[in-house]
C-alpha cells in the first residue's frame, strides 16, 4: 500500500482485514487521511466471520466531529445492537458480548453505577502506592531476566503486560496463580483471530467461547468464595449487587467480570508497549520526558492519542437522522475509528507530530463524551504515568533492539512482541 494518500484506492481498502492492522502505522494513517478528507462516511462490506452471517455493511466514521456527535447522542446512536463487533452476534455469544459496553441506558447506567465509584480519581488515590509497588517489582523482574539471559527482554511480556494485569487482578480479587490464565484468555478474546494465536480460522469461535468459559468459571469460583467471605474487591461488589431490587443475572455478572478482565489489561498493555516504541522512534521526546516528570499529564494523553489502543467501537442508528448534515437511516452501522479521529487536522495542529507537551489534547482514545466513555480512564492514566516514570527510573538503559511484531487484529492496536536490550547488563 502506498504512503501517498493521493494514490490510495479507497474502494480496495478493507478496514476489517487483519493484515491492514498488521501494517506499519504510517501506512494505515495514509489510508485514514484519505478517508477523512475524501469519504468521511465510506461504506464498506462486512467482514466474513466463520459461522456468523455478515450483515449489510457499515460506515467508516473517521472525522473527530462525527465521532463526537455520534457518541454524545446515545438515543439516536445506540450500543445495544452491538458495540464491539461489526456483524450482529448470535444470542449464544451474549455472555461474552452482552456486557454493559453493548447495552443502552437505563440498564447500562444502573449496571455501570455498581462499580463506577471504584474508578473515581479520589478512590484511585488509594491505589497509586500499590501500582508503584507493582511497577517496581515488574521492572526488577525484567532486569533479573535480562541478567540471567542474554541481556534482552520482551517489552510486551516482561513489562507492558504484567503491570495492568496485576493491577486489575488485585482490584478484582483474582489470586496471583490465576493471573497468567486471565492474561492468556483475554488475549484470545481480543486476538480477533490473529493467525499466530489461533492458526485455524474455523477454530476462532470455539477458542473464543472456551476462553470466555474459563474466565466465567473463575468468576463462579470466586463468587462462591465471596458468598462465604465477602471482601473489599470488585468481584464481591458484582456478585452482591442489585439493580432495581433484583440481583444481576448470571450472564450479566459473567459478562461484566470478563469485560473488566479484558478491558482492564489489554488496552493499557498496548498503550505501554506502543508508547515505548513511540519513545524509541522519537528519542528527543523520550529524553524530554525522562528529564521532566512534570510532563507526565500531557505525555500520557499524547501517548493515548498517538497509539489509540482501542481502534474502534460500533454504534447503530435507531432512526432516520443525520450526522452533522449527513443523512443516515435507522439500522445503519457506524464504526467510530478513534485512531483516525485522533489525527484529524481540523482538531489537532500537526496531527502526525508526536509531541508530549501537546495541550489542549481533546483526543477520543478513551471514547468521546457520552455514557460509554471509558470507565477505566482515570485508572489507565495513573497506570501509564507510573509505568513510564518507572521505566525512566528503573530501566533507563532499555533500548528497543528489533522490529515490533504487530497484532493482526482490527480491534486493538496491539503489539505481540517488542525486543529490547538492557544495555547496562554486562
Ligand atoms: C470503555 C479505551 C483502559 C474499562 C472504553 C472505550 C474505549 C476505551 C475507547 C469505549 C468508549 C465508548 O464506547 O464510547 C481504553 C483505553 C485504555 C482503557 C485506550 C487504556 C489506555 C481501561 C481500563 C479499564 C477499562 C484500565 C478498567 C477496568 C472500560 C470499561 C468500558 C470501557 C468497563 C465500558 C464502559 C461502558 O460501556 O460504559 N475504554 N480503555 N478501560 N473501558 Fe476502557
Tab-separated table of C-alpha atoms and ligand atoms in Angstrom:
chain	number	residue	atom	x	y	z
A	1	UNK	CA	0.000	0.000	0.000
A	2	UNK	CA	1.350	3.386	-0.966
A	3	UNK	CA	2.205	6.040	1.595
A	4	UNK	CA	0.957	8.610	-0.877
A	5	UNK	CA	-2.590	9.383	0.232
A	6	UNK	CA	-3.496	10.620	-3.262
A	7	UNK	CA	-2.649	7.223	-4.783
A	8	UNK	CA	-4.721	5.109	-2.400
A	9	UNK	CA	-7.642	3.251	-3.952
A	10	UNK	CA	-10.298	3.724	-1.283
A	11	UNK	CA	-12.567	1.156	-2.960
A	12	UNK	CA	-9.936	-1.528	-2.408
A	13	UNK	CA	-9.366	-0.710	1.261
A	14	UNK	CA	-10.618	-3.297	3.765
A	15	UNK	CA	-10.564	-1.895	7.294
A	16	UNK	CA	-11.736	-5.181	8.767
A	17	UNK	CA	-8.822	-7.084	7.228
A	18	UNK	CA	-6.417	-8.148	10.000
A	19	UNK	CA	-3.476	-7.684	7.635
A	20	UNK	CA	-4.372	-3.998	7.268
A	21	UNK	CA	-3.910	-3.643	11.047
A	22	UNK	CA	-0.634	-5.544	10.994
A	23	UNK	CA	0.872	-2.882	8.696
A	24	UNK	CA	3.082	-0.058	9.960
A	25	UNK	CA	1.014	2.827	11.392
A	26	UNK	CA	2.200	5.305	8.743
A	27	UNK	CA	0.528	3.196	6.042
A	28	UNK	CA	-2.700	2.933	7.982
A	29	UNK	CA	-2.725	6.646	8.678
A	30	UNK	CA	-2.241	7.427	4.996
A	31	UNK	CA	-5.472	5.496	4.376
A	32	UNK	CA	-7.271	7.278	7.207
A	33	UNK	CA	-6.057	10.686	5.984
A	34	UNK	CA	-7.521	9.920	2.570
A	35	UNK	CA	-10.795	8.627	4.037
A	36	UNK	CA	-11.238	11.590	6.368
A	37	UNK	CA	-10.630	14.019	3.537
A	38	UNK	CA	-12.474	12.314	0.693
A	39	UNK	CA	-15.008	9.874	2.169
A	40	UNK	CA	-15.623	10.510	5.848
A	41	UNK	CA	-18.596	8.156	5.709
A	42	UNK	CA	-17.189	5.424	3.458
A	43	UNK	CA	-19.489	2.410	3.113
A	44	UNK	CA	-17.796	-0.987	3.311
A	45	UNK	CA	-18.847	-4.643	3.208
A	46	UNK	CA	-18.871	-6.507	6.500
A	47	UNK	CA	-16.088	-8.965	7.274
A	48	UNK	CA	-16.562	-12.679	6.744
A	49	UNK	CA	-16.503	-14.241	10.213
A	50	UNK	CA	-16.738	-18.043	10.304
A	51	UNK	CA	-20.208	-19.184	11.487
A	52	UNK	CA	-21.544	-15.612	11.860
A	53	UNK	CA	-23.610	-14.250	8.972
A	54	UNK	CA	-22.344	-10.963	7.521
A	55	UNK	CA	-24.829	-8.075	7.579
A	56	UNK	CA	-25.491	-5.356	5.027
A	57	UNK	CA	-22.296	-3.330	5.556
A	58	UNK	CA	-21.048	-0.450	7.694
A	59	UNK	CA	-19.997	3.177	7.504
A	60	UNK	CA	-16.413	4.009	8.496
A	61	UNK	CA	-16.536	7.233	10.525
A	62	UNK	CA	-13.150	8.948	10.570
A	63	UNK	CA	-13.738	12.634	11.430
A	64	UNK	CA	-13.348	13.784	15.021
A	65	UNK	CA	-16.517	15.929	14.931
A	66	UNK	CA	-18.586	12.974	13.688
A	67	UNK	CA	-17.221	10.622	16.364
A	68	UNK	CA	-18.150	13.243	18.990
A	69	UNK	CA	-21.644	13.831	17.577
A	70	UNK	CA	-22.454	10.117	17.403
A	71	UNK	CA	-21.023	9.210	20.837
A	72	UNK	CA	-22.862	12.013	22.619
A	73	UNK	CA	-26.342	11.086	21.320
A	74	UNK	CA	-26.993	7.556	22.587
A	75	UNK	CA	-30.730	7.776	21.916
A	76	UNK	CA	-30.027	8.239	18.195
A	77	UNK	CA	-26.923	6.046	18.002
A	78	UNK	CA	-27.202	3.072	20.316
A	79	UNK	CA	-24.746	0.454	21.582
A	80	UNK	CA	-27.398	-2.157	22.328
A	81	UNK	CA	-27.307	-3.726	18.872
A	82	UNK	CA	-23.602	-4.427	19.216
A	83	UNK	CA	-20.650	-2.230	20.155
A	84	UNK	CA	-17.620	-4.495	19.813
A	85	UNK	CA	-18.402	-6.466	16.670
A	86	UNK	CA	-19.359	-5.352	13.199
A	87	UNK	CA	-21.633	-8.324	12.429
A	88	UNK	CA	-24.590	-8.774	14.793
A	89	UNK	CA	-23.705	-11.509	17.269
A	90	UNK	CA	-25.837	-14.635	17.685
A	91	UNK	CA	-27.503	-14.842	21.148
A	92	UNK	CA	-25.275	-17.721	22.302
A	93	UNK	CA	-22.358	-15.282	22.352
A	94	UNK	CA	-24.144	-12.802	24.592
A	95	UNK	CA	-22.390	-13.977	27.700
A	96	UNK	CA	-19.245	-12.508	26.212
A	97	UNK	CA	-20.588	-9.728	24.028
A	98	UNK	CA	-23.586	-8.787	26.158
A	99	UNK	CA	-21.765	-6.740	28.798
A	100	UNK	CA	-22.682	-3.152	29.635
A	101	UNK	CA	-20.467	-1.925	26.801
A	102	UNK	CA	-23.168	-3.316	24.469
A	103	UNK	CA	-26.157	-2.060	26.485
A	104	UNK	CA	-28.184	1.106	26.414
A	105	UNK	CA	-29.482	3.248	29.239
A	106	UNK	CA	-31.289	2.949	31.589
A	107	UNK	CA	-29.968	-0.607	32.207
A	108	UNK	CA	-26.431	0.367	31.160
A	109	UNK	CA	-26.277	3.284	33.620
A	110	UNK	CA	-27.555	1.171	36.509
A	111	UNK	CA	-25.027	-1.579	35.888
A	112	UNK	CA	-22.165	0.864	35.377
A	113	UNK	CA	-23.021	2.517	38.718
A	114	UNK	CA	-22.268	-0.753	40.551
A	115	UNK	CA	-18.533	-0.307	40.062
A	116	UNK	CA	-18.240	3.332	38.942
A	117	UNK	CA	-17.302	4.591	42.418
A	118	UNK	CA	-14.212	2.392	42.497
A	119	UNK	CA	-12.871	4.127	39.377
A	120	UNK	CA	-13.193	7.751	40.522
A	121	UNK	CA	-9.930	9.722	40.931
A	122	UNK	CA	-10.495	10.002	44.715
A	123	UNK	CA	-10.842	6.245	45.197
A	124	UNK	CA	-7.900	5.607	42.894
A	125	UNK	CA	-5.635	7.782	45.050
A	126	UNK	CA	-5.559	4.842	47.453
A	127	UNK	CA	-4.260	2.633	44.676
A	128	UNK	CA	-1.339	4.716	43.483
A	129	UNK	CA	1.090	3.316	46.010
A	130	UNK	CA	0.253	-0.258	45.126
A	131	UNK	CA	0.524	0.456	41.381
A	132	UNK	CA	4.008	1.845	42.069
A	133	UNK	CA	4.965	-1.262	44.048
A	134	UNK	CA	3.741	-3.487	41.230
A	135	UNK	CA	5.638	-1.480	38.598
A	136	UNK	CA	8.829	-1.569	40.705
A	137	UNK	CA	8.552	-5.317	41.102
A	138	UNK	CA	7.884	-5.855	37.393
A	139	UNK	CA	10.885	-3.673	36.458
A	140	UNK	CA	13.133	-5.561	38.902
A	141	UNK	CA	11.989	-8.894	37.484
A	142	UNK	CA	12.652	-7.655	33.921
A	143	UNK	CA	16.187	-6.731	34.923
A	144	UNK	CA	16.718	-10.114	36.612
A	145	UNK	CA	15.552	-11.832	33.451
A	146	UNK	CA	17.924	-9.802	31.270
A	147	UNK	CA	20.805	-10.525	33.665
A	148	UNK	CA	20.078	-14.237	33.750
A	149	UNK	CA	19.888	-14.407	29.952
A	150	UNK	CA	21.465	-12.521	27.067
A	151	UNK	CA	20.645	-9.017	28.298
A	152	UNK	CA	17.383	-8.796	26.340
A	153	UNK	CA	13.732	-8.763	27.327
A	154	UNK	CA	10.422	-8.647	25.511
A	155	UNK	CA	8.854	-5.276	26.366
A	156	UNK	CA	5.350	-6.702	25.935
A	157	UNK	CA	5.626	-9.845	28.063
A	158	UNK	CA	8.143	-8.560	30.588
A	159	UNK	CA	6.978	-5.002	31.234
A	160	UNK	CA	3.826	-3.804	29.443
A	161	UNK	CA	1.572	-6.802	30.116
A	162	UNK	CA	2.221	-7.597	33.790
A	163	UNK	CA	1.612	-4.111	35.227
A	164	UNK	CA	-2.046	-3.575	34.184
A	165	UNK	CA	-2.803	-7.285	34.519
A	166	UNK	CA	-1.601	-7.359	38.098
A	167	UNK	CA	-3.422	-4.113	38.971
A	168	UNK	CA	-6.817	-5.203	37.614
A	169	UNK	CA	-6.480	-8.700	39.121
A	170	UNK	CA	-5.776	-7.155	42.537
A	171	UNK	CA	-8.772	-4.834	42.200
A	172	UNK	CA	-10.972	-7.786	41.323
A	173	UNK	CA	-9.517	-10.069	43.976
A	174	UNK	CA	-8.179	-12.588	41.436
A	175	UNK	CA	-5.445	-14.709	43.058
A	176	UNK	CA	-1.871	-14.458	41.761
A	177	UNK	CA	-1.901	-18.048	40.482
A	178	UNK	CA	-4.804	-17.245	38.117
A	179	UNK	CA	-3.204	-14.153	36.577
A	180	UNK	CA	-1.469	-15.960	33.736
A	181	UNK	CA	-4.730	-17.641	32.722
A	182	UNK	CA	-6.517	-14.254	32.755
A	183	UNK	CA	-3.769	-12.856	30.518
A	184	UNK	CA	-3.903	-15.757	28.060
A	185	UNK	CA	-7.683	-15.918	27.835
A	186	UNK	CA	-8.220	-12.186	27.496
A	187	UNK	CA	-5.568	-12.160	24.782
A	188	UNK	CA	-7.522	-14.859	22.912
A	189	UNK	CA	-10.772	-12.910	23.348
A	190	UNK	CA	-9.206	-9.789	21.850
A	191	UNK	CA	-6.993	-11.602	19.334
A	192	UNK	CA	-9.509	-11.023	16.539
A	193	UNK	CA	-8.272	-14.317	15.164
A	194	UNK	CA	-4.627	-13.298	14.669
A	195	UNK	CA	-3.296	-16.464	12.959
A	196	UNK	CA	-0.291	-16.546	15.326
A	197	UNK	CA	-2.686	-17.028	18.225
A	198	UNK	CA	-5.399	-19.086	16.521
A	199	UNK	CA	-3.994	-20.893	13.500
A	200	UNK	CA	-7.251	-22.307	12.128
A	201	UNK	CA	-9.910	-19.751	11.064
A	202	UNK	CA	-12.632	-22.259	11.904
A	203	UNK	CA	-11.342	-22.502	15.453
A	204	UNK	CA	-11.771	-18.792	16.226
A	205	UNK	CA	-15.274	-19.078	17.631
A	206	UNK	CA	-14.554	-22.274	19.601
A	207	UNK	CA	-11.409	-20.853	21.163
A	208	UNK	CA	-13.170	-17.605	21.898
A	209	UNK	CA	-16.002	-19.437	23.671
A	210	UNK	CA	-13.530	-21.615	25.549
A	211	UNK	CA	-11.588	-18.560	26.747
A	212	UNK	CA	-14.781	-16.837	27.904
A	213	UNK	CA	-15.883	-20.073	29.585
A	214	UNK	CA	-12.665	-20.285	31.587
A	215	UNK	CA	-12.979	-16.691	32.796
A	216	UNK	CA	-16.607	-17.380	33.644
A	217	UNK	CA	-15.550	-20.478	35.655
A	218	UNK	CA	-13.034	-18.361	37.548
A	219	UNK	CA	-15.789	-15.862	38.324
A	220	UNK	CA	-18.048	-18.691	39.592
A	221	UNK	CA	-15.279	-19.970	41.842
A	222	UNK	CA	-14.555	-16.518	43.274
A	223	UNK	CA	-18.282	-15.784	43.645
A	224	UNK	CA	-18.725	-18.939	45.744
A	225	UNK	CA	-15.792	-17.888	47.950
A	226	UNK	CA	-17.139	-14.329	48.312
A	227	UNK	CA	-20.565	-15.637	49.336
A	228	UNK	CA	-18.807	-17.187	52.379
A	229	UNK	CA	-16.273	-14.434	52.926
A	230	UNK	CA	-17.101	-11.060	51.322
A	231	UNK	CA	-14.039	-8.916	50.607
A	232	UNK	CA	-13.323	-5.354	49.585
A	233	UNK	CA	-12.957	-6.136	45.874
A	234	UNK	CA	-14.819	-5.680	42.602
A	235	UNK	CA	-15.886	-9.325	42.415
A	236	UNK	CA	-17.681	-9.053	45.770
A	237	UNK	CA	-19.323	-5.814	44.584
A	238	UNK	CA	-20.503	-7.570	41.426
A	239	UNK	CA	-21.918	-10.714	42.963
A	240	UNK	CA	-23.726	-8.849	45.743
A	241	UNK	CA	-25.110	-6.084	43.567
A	242	UNK	CA	-28.748	-5.430	42.890
A	243	UNK	CA	-30.425	-3.313	40.259
A	244	UNK	CA	-33.985	-2.173	40.988
A	245	UNK	CA	-34.103	-4.589	43.914
A	246	UNK	CA	-33.065	-7.616	41.835
A	247	UNK	CA	-29.783	-9.469	41.656
A	248	UNK	CA	-27.962	-9.343	38.340
A	249	UNK	CA	-28.407	-12.420	36.180
A	250	UNK	CA	-25.552	-14.902	35.975
A	251	UNK	CA	-24.953	-13.798	32.404
A	252	UNK	CA	-24.735	-10.139	33.406
A	253	UNK	CA	-22.253	-10.877	36.172
A	254	UNK	CA	-20.131	-13.134	33.959
A	255	UNK	CA	-20.009	-10.698	31.055
A	256	UNK	CA	-19.196	-7.809	33.441
A	257	UNK	CA	-16.390	-9.842	35.008
A	258	UNK	CA	-14.986	-10.720	31.578
A	259	UNK	CA	-15.279	-7.087	30.422
A	260	UNK	CA	-13.277	-5.848	33.414
A	261	UNK	CA	-10.628	-8.569	32.988
A	262	UNK	CA	-10.183	-7.825	29.298
A	263	UNK	CA	-10.660	-4.034	29.203
A	264	UNK	CA	-8.519	-3.617	32.299
A	265	UNK	CA	-5.392	-5.175	30.876
A	266	UNK	CA	-5.222	-5.350	27.063
A	267	UNK	CA	-5.738	-1.658	26.394
A	268	UNK	CA	-3.234	-0.365	28.917
A	269	UNK	CA	-0.730	-3.025	27.861
A	270	UNK	CA	-0.995	-1.679	24.310
A	271	UNK	CA	-0.568	1.929	25.445
A	272	UNK	CA	2.593	0.985	27.383
A	273	UNK	CA	4.228	-1.179	24.683
A	274	UNK	CA	3.315	1.079	21.758
A	275	UNK	CA	4.245	4.094	23.900
A	276	UNK	CA	7.723	2.639	24.488
A	277	UNK	CA	8.032	2.064	20.736
A	278	UNK	CA	6.939	5.672	20.064
A	279	UNK	CA	9.572	6.947	22.517
A	280	UNK	CA	12.186	4.809	20.764
A	281	UNK	CA	11.182	6.349	17.442
A	282	UNK	CA	11.274	9.868	18.945
A	283	UNK	CA	14.373	9.858	21.164
A	284	UNK	CA	14.196	13.609	21.743
A	285	UNK	CA	10.726	13.175	23.276
A	286	UNK	CA	11.971	10.349	25.467
A	287	UNK	CA	14.866	12.477	26.741
A	288	UNK	CA	12.484	15.388	27.351
A	289	UNK	CA	10.062	13.304	29.449
A	290	UNK	CA	12.800	11.403	31.291
A	291	UNK	CA	14.298	14.735	32.387
A	292	UNK	CA	10.986	16.361	33.334
A	293	UNK	CA	8.455	14.431	35.438
A	294	UNK	CA	6.084	17.407	35.321
A	295	UNK	CA	5.432	16.494	31.678
A	296	UNK	CA	3.621	13.295	32.720
A	297	UNK	CA	-0.019	14.501	32.460
A	298	UNK	CA	0.289	15.790	28.876
A	299	UNK	CA	2.667	12.976	27.878
A	300	UNK	CA	0.178	10.302	28.936
A	301	UNK	CA	-2.613	11.954	26.912
A	302	UNK	CA	-0.362	12.197	23.864
A	303	UNK	CA	0.527	8.520	24.103
A	304	UNK	CA	-3.157	7.580	24.215
A	305	UNK	CA	-3.867	9.874	21.224
A	306	UNK	CA	-0.871	8.599	19.265
A	307	UNK	CA	-1.447	4.909	19.899
A	308	UNK	CA	-5.267	4.868	20.105
A	309	UNK	CA	-5.178	1.393	21.688
A	310	UNK	CA	-8.869	0.684	21.017
A	311	UNK	CA	-9.195	1.168	17.290
A	312	UNK	CA	-12.982	1.387	17.004
A	313	UNK	CA	-16.400	0.958	18.593
A	314	UNK	CA	-19.703	0.490	16.850
A	315	UNK	CA	-22.975	2.396	17.148
A	316	UNK	CA	-26.239	1.712	15.300
A	317	UNK	CA	-28.673	4.434	14.197
A	318	UNK	CA	-32.032	3.989	15.954
A	319	UNK	CA	-33.976	6.166	13.493
A	320	UNK	CA	-33.539	8.097	10.267
A	321	UNK	CA	-31.461	11.119	11.206
A	322	UNK	CA	-28.243	12.864	10.237
A	323	UNK	CA	-24.690	13.239	11.477
A	324	UNK	CA	-23.549	16.816	11.033
A	325	UNK	CA	-25.756	17.106	7.946
A	326	UNK	CA	-25.024	13.667	6.501
A	327	UNK	CA	-28.205	11.533	6.353
A	328	UNK	CA	-28.218	8.084	7.978
A	329	UNK	CA	-31.046	5.557	8.139
A	330	UNK	CA	-32.384	3.545	11.049
A	331	UNK	CA	-30.286	0.381	11.348
A	332	UNK	CA	-27.144	1.840	9.752
A	333	UNK	CA	-23.979	0.624	11.454
A	334	UNK	CA	-21.441	3.327	12.219
A	335	UNK	CA	-17.903	2.293	13.120
A	336	UNK	CA	-16.060	5.034	15.006
A	337	UNK	CA	-12.373	4.834	14.095
A	338	UNK	CA	-10.718	6.547	17.065
A	339	UNK	CA	-7.200	6.448	15.646
A	340	UNK	CA	-8.386	8.290	12.540
A	341	UNK	CA	-10.287	10.920	14.566
A	342	UNK	CA	-7.196	11.378	16.733
A	343	UNK	CA	-5.206	12.582	13.696
A	344	UNK	CA	-7.879	14.955	12.385
A	345	UNK	CA	-6.163	18.192	11.307
A	346	UNK	CA	-9.404	20.099	11.982
A	347	UNK	CA	-8.770	19.457	15.692
A	348	UNK	CA	-5.054	18.743	16.136
A	349	UNK	CA	-2.303	21.031	14.840
A	350	UNK	CA	0.349	18.893	13.098
A	351	UNK	CA	-1.588	15.702	13.917
A	352	UNK	CA	1.206	13.383	12.777
A	353	UNK	CA	3.718	15.005	15.128
A	354	UNK	CA	4.296	13.182	18.435
A	355	UNK	CA	4.507	15.992	20.988
A	356	UNK	CA	4.462	15.034	24.664
A	357	UNK	CA	3.669	18.610	25.642
A	358	UNK	CA	0.588	18.820	23.385
A	359	UNK	CA	-2.156	20.884	25.042
A	360	UNK	CA	-5.031	21.047	24.606
A	361	UNK	CA	-5.381	17.437	23.502
A	362	UNK	CA	-9.074	16.564	23.076
A	363	UNK	CA	-8.356	13.040	21.824
A	364	UNK	CA	-11.018	10.352	21.758
A	365	UNK	CA	-8.706	7.476	22.718
A	366	UNK	CA	-10.945	6.683	25.698
A	367	UNK	CA	-14.038	7.277	23.577
A	368	UNK	CA	-15.767	10.604	23.090
A	369	UNK	CA	-18.062	12.312	25.572
A	370	UNK	CA	-21.078	10.060	26.201
A	371	UNK	CA	-22.430	7.381	28.533
A	372	UNK	CA	-19.887	4.751	27.482
A	373	UNK	CA	-16.782	6.920	27.961
A	374	UNK	CA	-14.078	4.578	29.292
A	375	UNK	CA	-14.824	3.613	32.869
A	376	UNK	CA	-11.135	2.933	33.480
A	377	UNK	CA	-9.728	6.164	32.013
A	378	UNK	CA	-8.538	7.590	35.371
A	379	UNK	CA	-7.042	4.233	36.305
A	380	UNK	CA	-5.314	3.874	32.941
A	381	UNK	CA	-3.862	7.407	33.197
A	382	UNK	CA	-2.487	6.582	36.654
A	383	UNK	CA	-1.021	3.293	35.462
A	384	UNK	CA	0.582	4.884	32.412
A	385	UNK	CA	2.111	7.685	34.458
A	386	UNK	CA	3.569	5.201	36.940
A	387	UNK	CA	4.731	2.756	34.234
A	388	UNK	CA	6.656	5.349	32.236
A	389	UNK	CA	8.229	7.049	35.269
A	390	UNK	CA	9.295	3.595	36.470
A	391	UNK	CA	10.774	2.904	33.051
A	392	UNK	CA	12.874	6.080	33.249
A	393	UNK	CA	13.884	5.480	36.884
A	394	UNK	CA	14.439	1.721	36.988
A	395	UNK	CA	15.104	0.732	33.366
A	396	UNK	CA	16.784	3.856	31.934
A	397	UNK	CA	19.098	1.634	29.867
A	398	UNK	CA	16.224	-0.067	27.998
A	399	UNK	CA	16.761	0.200	24.245
A	400	UNK	CA	14.411	-1.305	21.672
A	401	UNK	CA	16.639	-3.624	19.622
A	402	UNK	CA	14.442	-5.202	16.975
A	403	UNK	CA	11.281	-4.886	14.967
A	404	UNK	CA	7.895	-4.915	16.713
A	405	UNK	CA	5.532	-7.763	15.918
A	406	UNK	CA	2.130	-6.190	15.450
A	407	UNK	CA	-1.122	-7.865	16.369
A	408	UNK	CA	-3.123	-8.648	13.235
A	409	UNK	CA	-6.431	-7.588	14.683
A	410	UNK	CA	-8.765	-4.763	13.765
A	411	UNK	CA	-9.954	-4.021	17.305
A	412	UNK	CA	-6.838	-3.427	19.416
A	413	UNK	CA	-3.739	-1.663	18.107
A	414	UNK	CA	-1.564	-4.136	19.973
A	415	UNK	CA	1.958	-5.497	19.809
A	416	UNK	CA	2.713	-9.182	20.312
A	417	UNK	CA	6.416	-8.695	20.902
A	418	UNK	CA	8.923	-5.867	21.119
A	419	UNK	CA	12.541	-6.911	21.703
A	420	UNK	CA	14.668	-4.668	23.890
A	421	UNK	CA	18.130	-4.761	25.407
A	422	UNK	CA	19.101	-3.512	28.831
A	423	UNK	CA	22.406	-2.002	27.825
A	424	UNK	CA	23.581	-1.774	31.444
A	425	UNK	CA	23.583	-5.568	31.763
A	426	UNK	CA	27.112	-6.964	31.364
B	1	LIG	C1	-14.796	1.543	27.504
B	1	LIG	C2	-10.420	2.799	25.793
B	1	LIG	C3	-8.340	1.276	29.921
B	1	LIG	C4	-12.633	-0.368	31.418
B	1	LIG	C5	-13.786	2.022	26.699
B	1	LIG	C6	-13.986	2.598	25.375
B	1	LIG	C7	-12.765	2.925	24.903
B	1	LIG	C8	-11.787	2.596	25.910
B	1	LIG	C9	-12.450	3.550	23.543
B	1	LIG	C10	-15.336	2.732	24.662
B	1	LIG	C11	-15.903	4.115	24.761
B	1	LIG	C12	-17.210	4.285	24.030
B	1	LIG	O1	-17.808	3.296	23.568
B	1	LIG	O2	-17.683	5.420	23.934
B	1	LIG	C13	-9.494	2.491	26.767
B	1	LIG	C14	-8.075	2.763	26.658
B	1	LIG	C15	-7.491	2.335	27.816
B	1	LIG	C16	-8.543	1.790	28.659
B	1	LIG	C17	-7.401	3.405	25.461
B	1	LIG	C18	-6.041	2.359	28.242
B	1	LIG	C19	-5.133	3.156	27.764
B	1	LIG	C20	-9.332	0.717	30.691
B	1	LIG	C21	-9.119	0.149	32.000
B	1	LIG	C22	-10.309	-0.326	32.425
B	1	LIG	C23	-11.298	-0.043	31.379
B	1	LIG	C24	-7.786	0.109	32.751
B	1	LIG	C25	-10.534	-0.975	33.745
B	1	LIG	C26	-11.368	-1.894	34.012
B	1	LIG	C27	-13.575	0.011	30.475
B	1	LIG	C28	-14.981	-0.329	30.576
B	1	LIG	C29	-15.610	0.229	29.447
B	1	LIG	C30	-14.572	0.883	28.685
B	1	LIG	C31	-15.654	-1.143	31.679
B	1	LIG	C32	-17.099	0.179	29.107
B	1	LIG	C33	-17.785	1.426	29.626
B	1	LIG	C34	-19.263	1.497	29.294
B	1	LIG	O3	-19.718	0.855	28.348
B	1	LIG	O4	-19.965	2.240	29.999
B	1	LIG	N1	-12.441	2.058	27.004
B	1	LIG	N2	-9.734	1.894	27.973
B	1	LIG	N3	-10.652	0.595	30.354
B	1	LIG	N4	-13.359	0.748	29.336
B	1	LIG	FE1	-11.583	1.427	28.727
